[in-house]
């Protein structure tokens, strides 16, 4: 217990570990802010008009087709249209007709809208023999937000790997590793002590991030906690492997970056491009992060019962890599 407290104190002086802890939390806050953002409104057509130059009926018609921004004078309207940072279409009314003008550097779609808008306005009362079907719009950023949440949570769980790897590497560089070799501490105690370091940090970071950007139902709490605990344990264990093989700080950082890419890139690729019932998709479970990714995504989509294979895969990974690490340490110790 005293050794664990000492290592936690040493981590407070490690800026990389602190940033790794805070980064998922900050990203979680940013993702939470997306709940009030609509990407549909960002791409909405904007019309600029001059007050008292256009009738109320024309304004209502324009509002049904986009956002309308009034200006006091025509000079202000022209300045807004010519501003390179805007895509505003200027609209003026002459009698029963409207006229449009643009700066010329707008997107092609806005140029077409500006060219055809007067004719569409003129024929607005024409009855067309067509049938309209209204398709209800679902939140347009739910899919993207869910993907960002899962990526952020997987990153938070990966923090335990960074904790353990940096801690072991720093002990090597400071010579503390030689002291550990002569201390009356068993190999099992050493593994537990080192694993707890990254396990606790990764779990806390993940839970804080989850409370910020994810809403979990009561029935989902148990499977979610099991996914987090197993994933952070595996991540902490991988940190032990990196710390064991890395001979210096720079080498360790390179290993951490490589493992982090393997943690994030394949699950995203398989989830977006490969059918879930294919053999290739099932092979992706060979990476523990894939199981974590799919499990959290299933929980976000309300498919709680589908997390059972995910938990089984994570449990197999946890047991397998624990045995591999312990055997590796025994072989190294017997050689020395």
mmCIF file of C-alpha atoms in Angstrom:
data_model
loop_
_atom_site.group_PDB
_atom_site.id
_atom_site.type_symbol
_atom_site.label_atom_id
_atom_site.label_comp_id
_atom_site.label_asym_id
_atom_site.label_seq_id
_atom_site.Cartn_x
_atom_site.Cartn_y
_atom_site.Cartn_z
ATOM 1 C CA UNK A 1 0.000 0.000 0.000
ATOM 2 C CA UNK A 2 2.845 2.391 0.824
ATOM 3 C CA UNK A 3 4.483 1.568 -2.510
ATOM 4 C CA UNK A 4 1.272 2.420 -4.344
ATOM 5 C CA UNK A 5 1.008 5.759 -2.527
ATOM 6 C CA UNK A 6 4.598 6.568 -3.468
ATOM 7 C CA UNK A 7 3.930 5.821 -7.131
ATOM 8 C CA UNK A 8 0.774 7.937 -7.133
ATOM 9 C CA UNK A 9 2.828 10.828 -5.748
ATOM 10 C CA UNK A 10 5.415 10.390 -8.479
ATOM 11 C CA UNK A 11 2.693 10.464 -11.135
ATOM 12 C CA UNK A 12 1.566 13.896 -9.948
ATOM 13 C CA UNK A 13 4.888 15.239 -11.181
ATOM 14 C CA UNK A 14 4.499 13.574 -14.586
ATOM 15 C CA UNK A 15 2.840 16.068 -16.934
ATOM 16 C CA UNK A 16 2.167 13.430 -19.582
ATOM 17 C CA UNK A 17 0.146 11.303 -17.149
ATOM 18 C CA UNK A 18 -1.803 14.343 -15.959
ATOM 19 C CA UNK A 19 -2.613 15.384 -19.533
ATOM 20 C CA UNK A 20 -3.624 11.822 -20.380
ATOM 21 C CA UNK A 21 -5.995 11.874 -17.410
ATOM 22 C CA UNK A 22 -7.544 15.257 -18.232
ATOM 23 C CA UNK A 23 -7.776 14.945 -22.022
ATOM 24 C CA UNK A 24 -10.754 12.521 -22.145
ATOM 25 C CA UNK A 25 -12.586 14.633 -19.565
ATOM 26 C CA UNK A 26 -12.087 17.807 -21.621
ATOM 27 C CA UNK A 27 -13.152 16.054 -24.821
ATOM 28 C CA UNK A 28 -16.200 14.679 -22.992
ATOM 29 C CA UNK A 29 -17.251 18.217 -22.048
ATOM 30 C CA UNK A 30 -16.857 19.300 -25.686
ATOM 31 C CA UNK A 31 -18.934 16.352 -26.920
ATOM 32 C CA UNK A 32 -21.629 17.143 -24.377
ATOM 33 C CA UNK A 33 -21.921 20.616 -25.895
ATOM 34 C CA UNK A 34 -22.745 19.010 -29.256
ATOM 35 C CA UNK A 35 -26.195 18.106 -27.905
ATOM 36 C CA UNK A 36 -27.312 21.658 -28.624
ATOM 37 C CA UNK A 37 -25.751 21.861 -32.073
ATOM 38 C CA UNK A 38 -27.518 20.897 -35.288
ATOM 39 C CA UNK A 39 -25.372 20.317 -38.331
ATOM 40 C CA UNK A 40 -28.439 20.898 -40.461
ATOM 41 C CA UNK A 41 -28.700 24.492 -39.215
ATOM 42 C CA UNK A 42 -24.997 25.047 -39.863
ATOM 43 C CA UNK A 43 -25.516 24.274 -43.555
ATOM 44 C CA UNK A 44 -28.759 26.306 -43.829
ATOM 45 C CA UNK A 45 -29.016 28.886 -46.619
ATOM 46 C CA UNK A 46 -28.804 32.491 -45.397
ATOM 47 C CA UNK A 47 -30.671 35.369 -47.058
ATOM 48 C CA UNK A 48 -29.871 39.018 -46.357
ATOM 49 C CA UNK A 49 -32.565 41.665 -46.794
ATOM 50 C CA UNK A 50 -32.931 45.432 -46.278
ATOM 51 C CA UNK A 51 -35.541 46.409 -43.718
ATOM 52 C CA UNK A 52 -38.646 48.122 -45.133
ATOM 53 C CA UNK A 53 -37.596 47.085 -48.651
ATOM 54 C CA UNK A 54 -39.416 43.765 -48.713
ATOM 55 C CA UNK A 55 -42.961 42.691 -47.825
ATOM 56 C CA UNK A 56 -43.853 40.512 -44.880
ATOM 57 C CA UNK A 57 -45.149 37.771 -47.199
ATOM 58 C CA UNK A 58 -41.793 37.667 -49.023
ATOM 59 C CA UNK A 59 -39.945 37.496 -45.699
ATOM 60 C CA UNK A 60 -42.100 34.575 -44.519
ATOM 61 C CA UNK A 61 -41.487 32.772 -47.814
ATOM 62 C CA UNK A 62 -37.737 33.260 -47.481
ATOM 63 C CA UNK A 63 -37.831 32.043 -43.865
ATOM 64 C CA UNK A 64 -39.464 28.822 -45.038
ATOM 65 C CA UNK A 65 -36.420 28.228 -47.233
ATOM 66 C CA UNK A 66 -33.580 29.391 -45.000
ATOM 67 C CA UNK A 67 -32.412 31.917 -42.413
ATOM 68 C CA UNK A 68 -33.214 35.602 -42.978
ATOM 69 C CA UNK A 69 -30.951 38.360 -41.624
ATOM 70 C CA UNK A 70 -32.240 41.975 -41.874
ATOM 71 C CA UNK A 71 -29.926 44.985 -42.421
ATOM 72 C CA UNK A 72 -30.726 48.653 -41.987
ATOM 73 C CA UNK A 73 -29.198 49.850 -45.259
ATOM 74 C CA UNK A 74 -28.286 48.365 -48.615
ATOM 75 C CA UNK A 75 -24.642 49.242 -48.009
ATOM 76 C CA UNK A 76 -24.613 47.013 -44.895
ATOM 77 C CA UNK A 77 -26.278 44.231 -46.871
ATOM 78 C CA UNK A 78 -23.711 44.482 -49.678
ATOM 79 C CA UNK A 79 -20.882 44.455 -47.151
ATOM 80 C CA UNK A 80 -22.294 41.258 -45.574
ATOM 81 C CA UNK A 81 -22.690 39.582 -48.973
ATOM 82 C CA UNK A 82 -19.135 40.519 -50.017
ATOM 83 C CA UNK A 83 -17.649 39.271 -46.741
ATOM 84 C CA UNK A 84 -15.550 36.186 -47.672
ATOM 85 C CA UNK A 85 -16.438 34.486 -44.404
ATOM 86 C CA UNK A 86 -20.186 34.371 -45.228
ATOM 87 C CA UNK A 87 -22.367 32.643 -47.797
ATOM 88 C CA UNK A 88 -25.146 35.224 -47.593
ATOM 89 C CA UNK A 89 -27.417 35.730 -50.610
ATOM 90 C CA UNK A 90 -28.679 39.325 -50.952
ATOM 91 C CA UNK A 91 -32.411 39.652 -51.716
ATOM 92 C CA UNK A 92 -34.132 42.852 -52.899
ATOM 93 C CA UNK A 93 -37.763 43.354 -53.918
ATOM 94 C CA UNK A 94 -38.993 45.323 -56.921
ATOM 95 C CA UNK A 95 -42.774 45.298 -57.158
ATOM 96 C CA UNK A 96 -44.022 41.710 -57.062
ATOM 97 C CA UNK A 97 -40.643 40.289 -57.978
ATOM 98 C CA UNK A 98 -37.436 39.694 -56.046
ATOM 99 C CA UNK A 99 -33.853 40.104 -57.167
ATOM 100 C CA UNK A 100 -30.786 38.384 -55.799
ATOM 101 C CA UNK A 101 -27.116 39.233 -55.847
ATOM 102 C CA UNK A 102 -23.998 37.448 -54.582
ATOM 103 C CA UNK A 103 -20.293 38.154 -54.262
ATOM 104 C CA UNK A 104 -19.270 35.408 -56.681
ATOM 105 C CA UNK A 105 -17.038 33.390 -54.360
ATOM 106 C CA UNK A 106 -19.865 31.360 -52.828
ATOM 107 C CA UNK A 107 -20.305 27.627 -53.000
ATOM 108 C CA UNK A 108 -21.751 26.341 -56.263
ATOM 109 C CA UNK A 109 -24.981 25.323 -54.570
ATOM 110 C CA UNK A 110 -25.542 28.879 -53.310
ATOM 111 C CA UNK A 111 -24.874 30.267 -56.784
ATOM 112 C CA UNK A 112 -27.579 28.006 -58.196
ATOM 113 C CA UNK A 113 -29.974 29.042 -55.433
ATOM 114 C CA UNK A 114 -29.329 32.731 -56.139
ATOM 115 C CA UNK A 115 -29.920 32.247 -59.883
ATOM 116 C CA UNK A 116 -33.158 30.299 -59.553
ATOM 117 C CA UNK A 117 -34.664 31.993 -56.493
ATOM 118 C CA UNK A 118 -36.498 34.818 -58.410
ATOM 119 C CA UNK A 119 -38.187 32.299 -60.725
ATOM 120 C CA UNK A 120 -39.126 30.022 -57.833
ATOM 121 C CA UNK A 121 -40.606 33.018 -55.999
ATOM 122 C CA UNK A 122 -42.598 34.021 -59.079
ATOM 123 C CA UNK A 123 -44.074 30.529 -59.406
ATOM 124 C CA UNK A 124 -44.614 30.034 -55.669
ATOM 125 C CA UNK A 125 -48.419 29.969 -56.024
ATOM 126 C CA UNK A 126 -48.427 27.520 -58.933
ATOM 127 C CA UNK A 127 -50.093 24.271 -58.012
ATOM 128 C CA UNK A 128 -48.025 21.261 -59.012
ATOM 129 C CA UNK A 129 -49.554 17.815 -59.548
ATOM 130 C CA UNK A 130 -47.165 16.036 -57.211
ATOM 131 C CA UNK A 131 -47.512 14.101 -54.003
ATOM 132 C CA UNK A 132 -45.479 15.280 -51.038
ATOM 133 C CA UNK A 133 -44.143 12.804 -48.535
ATOM 134 C CA UNK A 134 -42.837 14.247 -45.277
ATOM 135 C CA UNK A 135 -40.031 12.175 -43.765
ATOM 136 C CA UNK A 136 -39.533 12.851 -40.047
ATOM 137 C CA UNK A 137 -36.049 14.109 -39.332
ATOM 138 C CA UNK A 138 -34.119 12.294 -36.674
ATOM 139 C CA UNK A 139 -31.413 14.144 -34.775
ATOM 140 C CA UNK A 140 -28.718 14.627 -37.393
ATOM 141 C CA UNK A 141 -25.759 14.437 -35.066
ATOM 142 C CA UNK A 142 -26.688 11.436 -32.910
ATOM 143 C CA UNK A 143 -24.568 9.026 -34.947
ATOM 144 C CA UNK A 144 -21.514 11.256 -34.938
ATOM 145 C CA UNK A 145 -21.925 12.066 -31.265
ATOM 146 C CA UNK A 146 -22.174 8.375 -30.324
ATOM 147 C CA UNK A 147 -19.023 7.618 -32.297
ATOM 148 C CA UNK A 148 -17.131 10.450 -30.607
ATOM 149 C CA UNK A 149 -18.309 9.310 -27.163
ATOM 150 C CA UNK A 150 -17.091 5.755 -27.736
ATOM 151 C CA UNK A 151 -13.716 6.938 -29.078
ATOM 152 C CA UNK A 152 -13.294 9.210 -26.059
ATOM 153 C CA UNK A 153 -14.163 6.474 -23.556
ATOM 154 C CA UNK A 154 -11.793 3.983 -25.190
ATOM 155 C CA UNK A 155 -9.086 6.660 -25.003
ATOM 156 C CA UNK A 156 -9.848 7.189 -21.308
ATOM 157 C CA UNK A 157 -9.483 3.468 -20.653
ATOM 158 C CA UNK A 158 -6.169 3.513 -22.501
ATOM 159 C CA UNK A 159 -4.832 5.952 -19.917
ATOM 160 C CA UNK A 160 -3.906 3.071 -17.607
ATOM 161 C CA UNK A 161 -1.431 1.859 -20.218
ATOM 162 C CA UNK A 162 0.291 5.249 -20.248
ATOM 163 C CA UNK A 163 0.362 5.399 -16.443
ATOM 164 C CA UNK A 164 2.058 2.049 -16.018
ATOM 165 C CA UNK A 165 4.440 2.354 -18.950
ATOM 166 C CA UNK A 166 5.712 5.804 -17.916
ATOM 167 C CA UNK A 167 6.008 4.735 -14.286
ATOM 168 C CA UNK A 168 8.116 1.650 -15.061
ATOM 169 C CA UNK A 169 10.287 3.524 -17.577
ATOM 170 C CA UNK A 170 10.967 6.303 -15.084
ATOM 171 C CA UNK A 171 11.945 3.698 -12.481
ATOM 172 C CA UNK A 172 14.403 2.192 -14.959
ATOM 173 C CA UNK A 173 15.983 5.575 -15.676
ATOM 174 C CA UNK A 174 16.189 6.467 -11.964
ATOM 175 C CA UNK A 175 17.643 3.099 -10.971
ATOM 176 C CA UNK A 176 14.665 2.189 -8.790
ATOM 177 C CA UNK A 177 14.201 -1.018 -10.792
ATOM 178 C CA UNK A 178 17.383 -2.441 -9.237
ATOM 179 C CA UNK A 179 16.048 -1.663 -5.765
ATOM 180 C CA UNK A 180 12.780 -3.463 -6.582
ATOM 181 C CA UNK A 181 14.727 -6.566 -7.553
ATOM 182 C CA UNK A 182 16.259 -6.934 -4.082
ATOM 183 C CA UNK A 183 13.154 -5.992 -2.075
ATOM 184 C CA UNK A 184 11.354 -8.847 -0.272
ATOM 185 C CA UNK A 185 8.368 -8.579 -2.626
ATOM 186 C CA UNK A 186 6.904 -11.480 -4.586
ATOM 187 C CA UNK A 187 6.299 -11.315 -8.310
ATOM 188 C CA UNK A 188 2.535 -11.502 -7.760
ATOM 189 C CA UNK A 189 2.645 -8.530 -5.373
ATOM 190 C CA UNK A 190 4.723 -6.563 -7.866
ATOM 191 C CA UNK A 191 2.272 -7.246 -10.711
ATOM 192 C CA UNK A 192 -0.744 -6.384 -8.566
ATOM 193 C CA UNK A 193 0.850 -3.160 -7.329
ATOM 194 C CA UNK A 194 1.839 -2.027 -10.813
ATOM 195 C CA UNK A 195 -1.482 -3.034 -12.381
ATOM 196 C CA UNK A 196 -3.505 -1.202 -9.728
ATOM 197 C CA UNK A 197 -1.705 2.017 -10.583
ATOM 198 C CA UNK A 198 -3.020 2.212 -14.161
ATOM 199 C CA UNK A 199 -6.258 0.399 -13.334
ATOM 200 C CA UNK A 200 -7.358 2.998 -10.765
ATOM 201 C CA UNK A 201 -6.362 5.956 -12.944
ATOM 202 C CA UNK A 202 -8.042 4.593 -16.070
ATOM 203 C CA UNK A 203 -11.222 3.682 -14.223
ATOM 204 C CA UNK A 204 -11.562 7.099 -12.578
ATOM 205 C CA UNK A 205 -10.921 8.939 -15.851
ATOM 206 C CA UNK A 206 -13.452 6.772 -17.714
ATOM 207 C CA UNK A 207 -16.180 7.162 -15.097
ATOM 208 C CA UNK A 208 -15.764 10.951 -14.928
ATOM 209 C CA UNK A 209 -15.891 11.181 -18.725
ATOM 210 C CA UNK A 210 -18.966 8.932 -18.801
ATOM 211 C CA UNK A 211 -20.841 11.059 -16.273
ATOM 212 C CA UNK A 212 -20.190 14.104 -18.461
ATOM 213 C CA UNK A 213 -21.105 12.865 -21.928
ATOM 214 C CA UNK A 214 -23.165 9.677 -21.573
ATOM 215 C CA UNK A 215 -26.505 8.806 -19.971
ATOM 216 C CA UNK A 216 -26.742 5.218 -18.726
ATOM 217 C CA UNK A 217 -29.985 3.479 -17.815
ATOM 218 C CA UNK A 218 -30.231 1.400 -14.657
ATOM 219 C CA UNK A 219 -30.206 -1.882 -16.589
ATOM 220 C CA UNK A 220 -26.984 -0.856 -18.346
ATOM 221 C CA UNK A 221 -24.943 0.023 -15.253
ATOM 222 C CA UNK A 222 -23.671 -3.498 -14.486
ATOM 223 C CA UNK A 223 -22.557 -4.424 -18.053
ATOM 224 C CA UNK A 224 -20.996 -1.002 -18.487
ATOM 225 C CA UNK A 225 -19.002 -1.278 -15.245
ATOM 226 C CA UNK A 226 -17.818 -4.768 -16.222
ATOM 227 C CA UNK A 227 -16.661 -3.466 -19.614
ATOM 228 C CA UNK A 228 -14.820 -0.571 -17.957
ATOM 229 C CA UNK A 229 -13.158 -2.730 -15.291
ATOM 230 C CA UNK A 230 -12.008 -5.411 -17.719
ATOM 231 C CA UNK A 231 -10.847 -2.893 -20.327
ATOM 232 C CA UNK A 232 -8.890 -0.736 -17.884
ATOM 233 C CA UNK A 233 -7.269 -3.851 -16.413
ATOM 234 C CA UNK A 234 -6.163 -5.012 -19.880
ATOM 235 C CA UNK A 235 -4.898 -1.514 -20.654
ATOM 236 C CA UNK A 236 -2.904 -1.405 -17.413
ATOM 237 C CA UNK A 237 -1.481 -4.831 -18.233
ATOM 238 C CA UNK A 238 -0.383 -3.659 -21.673
ATOM 239 C CA UNK A 239 1.401 -0.790 -19.929
ATOM 240 C CA UNK A 240 3.429 -3.378 -18.026
ATOM 241 C CA UNK A 241 4.487 -4.983 -21.313
ATOM 242 C CA UNK A 242 5.553 -1.602 -22.744
ATOM 243 C CA UNK A 243 7.447 -0.715 -19.578
ATOM 244 C CA UNK A 244 9.196 -4.087 -19.666
ATOM 245 C CA UNK A 245 10.386 -3.850 -23.272
ATOM 246 C CA UNK A 246 11.078 -0.088 -23.496
ATOM 247 C CA UNK A 247 14.664 0.817 -22.601
ATOM 248 C CA UNK A 248 14.169 4.585 -22.563
ATOM 249 C CA UNK A 249 11.598 7.361 -22.457
ATOM 250 C CA UNK A 250 11.535 8.063 -26.202
ATOM 251 C CA UNK A 251 11.229 4.374 -27.053
ATOM 252 C CA UNK A 252 8.405 4.064 -24.541
ATOM 253 C CA UNK A 253 6.532 7.012 -26.036
ATOM 254 C CA UNK A 254 6.839 5.457 -29.508
ATOM 255 C CA UNK A 255 5.484 2.142 -28.197
ATOM 256 C CA UNK A 256 2.598 3.942 -26.479
ATOM 257 C CA UNK A 257 1.652 5.792 -29.674
ATOM 258 C CA UNK A 258 1.759 2.592 -31.733
ATOM 259 C CA UNK A 259 -0.404 0.724 -29.235
ATOM 260 C CA UNK A 260 -2.834 3.644 -29.023
ATOM 261 C CA UNK A 261 -3.270 3.620 -32.813
ATOM 262 C CA UNK A 262 -3.924 -0.131 -32.662
ATOM 263 C CA UNK A 263 -6.415 0.519 -29.864
ATOM 264 C CA UNK A 264 -8.466 3.078 -31.805
ATOM 265 C CA UNK A 265 -8.047 2.698 -35.579
ATOM 266 C CA UNK A 266 -9.029 -0.979 -36.212
ATOM 267 C CA UNK A 267 -12.293 -0.920 -34.175
ATOM 268 C CA UNK A 268 -13.452 2.240 -35.942
ATOM 269 C CA UNK A 269 -12.530 0.808 -39.357
ATOM 270 C CA UNK A 270 -14.280 -2.523 -38.756
ATOM 271 C CA UNK A 271 -17.361 -0.907 -37.209
ATOM 272 C CA UNK A 272 -17.867 1.507 -40.119
ATOM 273 C CA UNK A 273 -16.918 -0.706 -43.070
ATOM 274 C CA UNK A 274 -17.360 -4.400 -42.198
ATOM 275 C CA UNK A 275 -20.761 -6.127 -41.688
ATOM 276 C CA UNK A 276 -21.209 -7.265 -38.111
ATOM 277 C CA UNK A 277 -22.153 -10.813 -39.186
ATOM 278 C CA UNK A 278 -19.012 -11.364 -41.267
ATOM 279 C CA UNK A 279 -16.049 -13.538 -40.328
ATOM 280 C CA UNK A 280 -13.648 -10.593 -40.663
ATOM 281 C CA UNK A 281 -15.675 -8.653 -38.094
ATOM 282 C CA UNK A 282 -15.463 -11.552 -35.660
ATOM 283 C CA UNK A 283 -11.687 -11.652 -36.124
ATOM 284 C CA UNK A 284 -11.498 -8.051 -34.906
ATOM 285 C CA UNK A 285 -12.240 -9.370 -31.398
ATOM 286 C CA UNK A 286 -8.610 -10.468 -31.314
ATOM 287 C CA UNK A 287 -7.969 -6.854 -30.305
ATOM 288 C CA UNK A 288 -9.366 -6.154 -26.822
ATOM 289 C CA UNK A 289 -10.195 -2.570 -27.783
ATOM 290 C CA UNK A 290 -12.573 -3.854 -30.490
ATOM 291 C CA UNK A 291 -14.659 -5.645 -27.883
ATOM 292 C CA UNK A 292 -14.670 -2.508 -25.738
ATOM 293 C CA UNK A 293 -15.666 -0.343 -28.696
ATOM 294 C CA UNK A 294 -18.522 -2.611 -29.802
ATOM 295 C CA UNK A 295 -19.779 -3.074 -26.247
ATOM 296 C CA UNK A 296 -20.083 0.624 -25.479
ATOM 297 C CA UNK A 297 -21.662 1.273 -28.883
ATOM 298 C CA UNK A 298 -24.250 -1.436 -28.175
ATOM 299 C CA UNK A 299 -25.058 0.182 -24.829
ATOM 300 C CA UNK A 300 -25.479 3.590 -26.460
ATOM 301 C CA UNK A 301 -27.911 2.062 -28.943
ATOM 302 C CA UNK A 302 -29.864 0.240 -26.219
ATOM 303 C CA UNK A 303 -28.720 -3.280 -27.150
ATOM 304 C CA UNK A 304 -27.757 -4.359 -23.634
ATOM 305 C CA UNK A 305 -28.193 -8.092 -24.277
ATOM 306 C CA UNK A 306 -25.519 -8.026 -27.020
ATOM 307 C CA UNK A 307 -22.775 -7.120 -24.521
ATOM 308 C CA UNK A 308 -22.453 -10.761 -23.320
ATOM 309 C CA UNK A 309 -20.051 -11.812 -26.145
ATOM 310 C CA UNK A 310 -18.123 -8.588 -25.559
ATOM 311 C CA UNK A 311 -17.656 -9.339 -21.864
ATOM 312 C CA UNK A 312 -16.615 -12.913 -22.670
ATOM 313 C CA UNK A 313 -13.992 -11.682 -25.159
ATOM 314 C CA UNK A 314 -12.618 -9.140 -22.663
ATOM 315 C CA UNK A 315 -12.451 -11.786 -19.919
ATOM 316 C CA UNK A 316 -10.484 -14.129 -22.190
ATOM 317 C CA UNK A 317 -8.065 -11.307 -23.065
ATOM 318 C CA UNK A 318 -7.606 -10.402 -19.389
ATOM 319 C CA UNK A 319 -6.809 -13.975 -18.352
ATOM 320 C CA UNK A 320 -4.620 -14.739 -21.367
ATOM 321 C CA UNK A 321 -2.402 -11.636 -21.165
ATOM 322 C CA UNK A 322 -2.091 -11.965 -17.380
ATOM 323 C CA UNK A 323 -0.717 -15.479 -17.813
ATOM 324 C CA UNK A 324 1.602 -14.377 -20.623
ATOM 325 C CA UNK A 325 3.051 -11.521 -18.558
ATOM 326 C CA UNK A 326 3.556 -13.651 -15.481
ATOM 327 C CA UNK A 327 5.277 -16.397 -17.505
ATOM 328 C CA UNK A 328 7.469 -13.801 -19.198
ATOM 329 C CA UNK A 329 8.577 -12.418 -15.829
ATOM 330 C CA UNK A 330 9.307 -15.908 -14.511
ATOM 331 C CA UNK A 331 11.428 -16.796 -17.532
ATOM 332 C CA UNK A 332 13.393 -13.536 -17.218
ATOM 333 C CA UNK A 333 13.927 -14.080 -13.491
ATOM 334 C CA UNK A 334 15.122 -17.666 -13.991
ATOM 335 C CA UNK A 335 17.688 -16.502 -16.550
ATOM 336 C CA UNK A 336 19.110 -13.923 -14.203
#
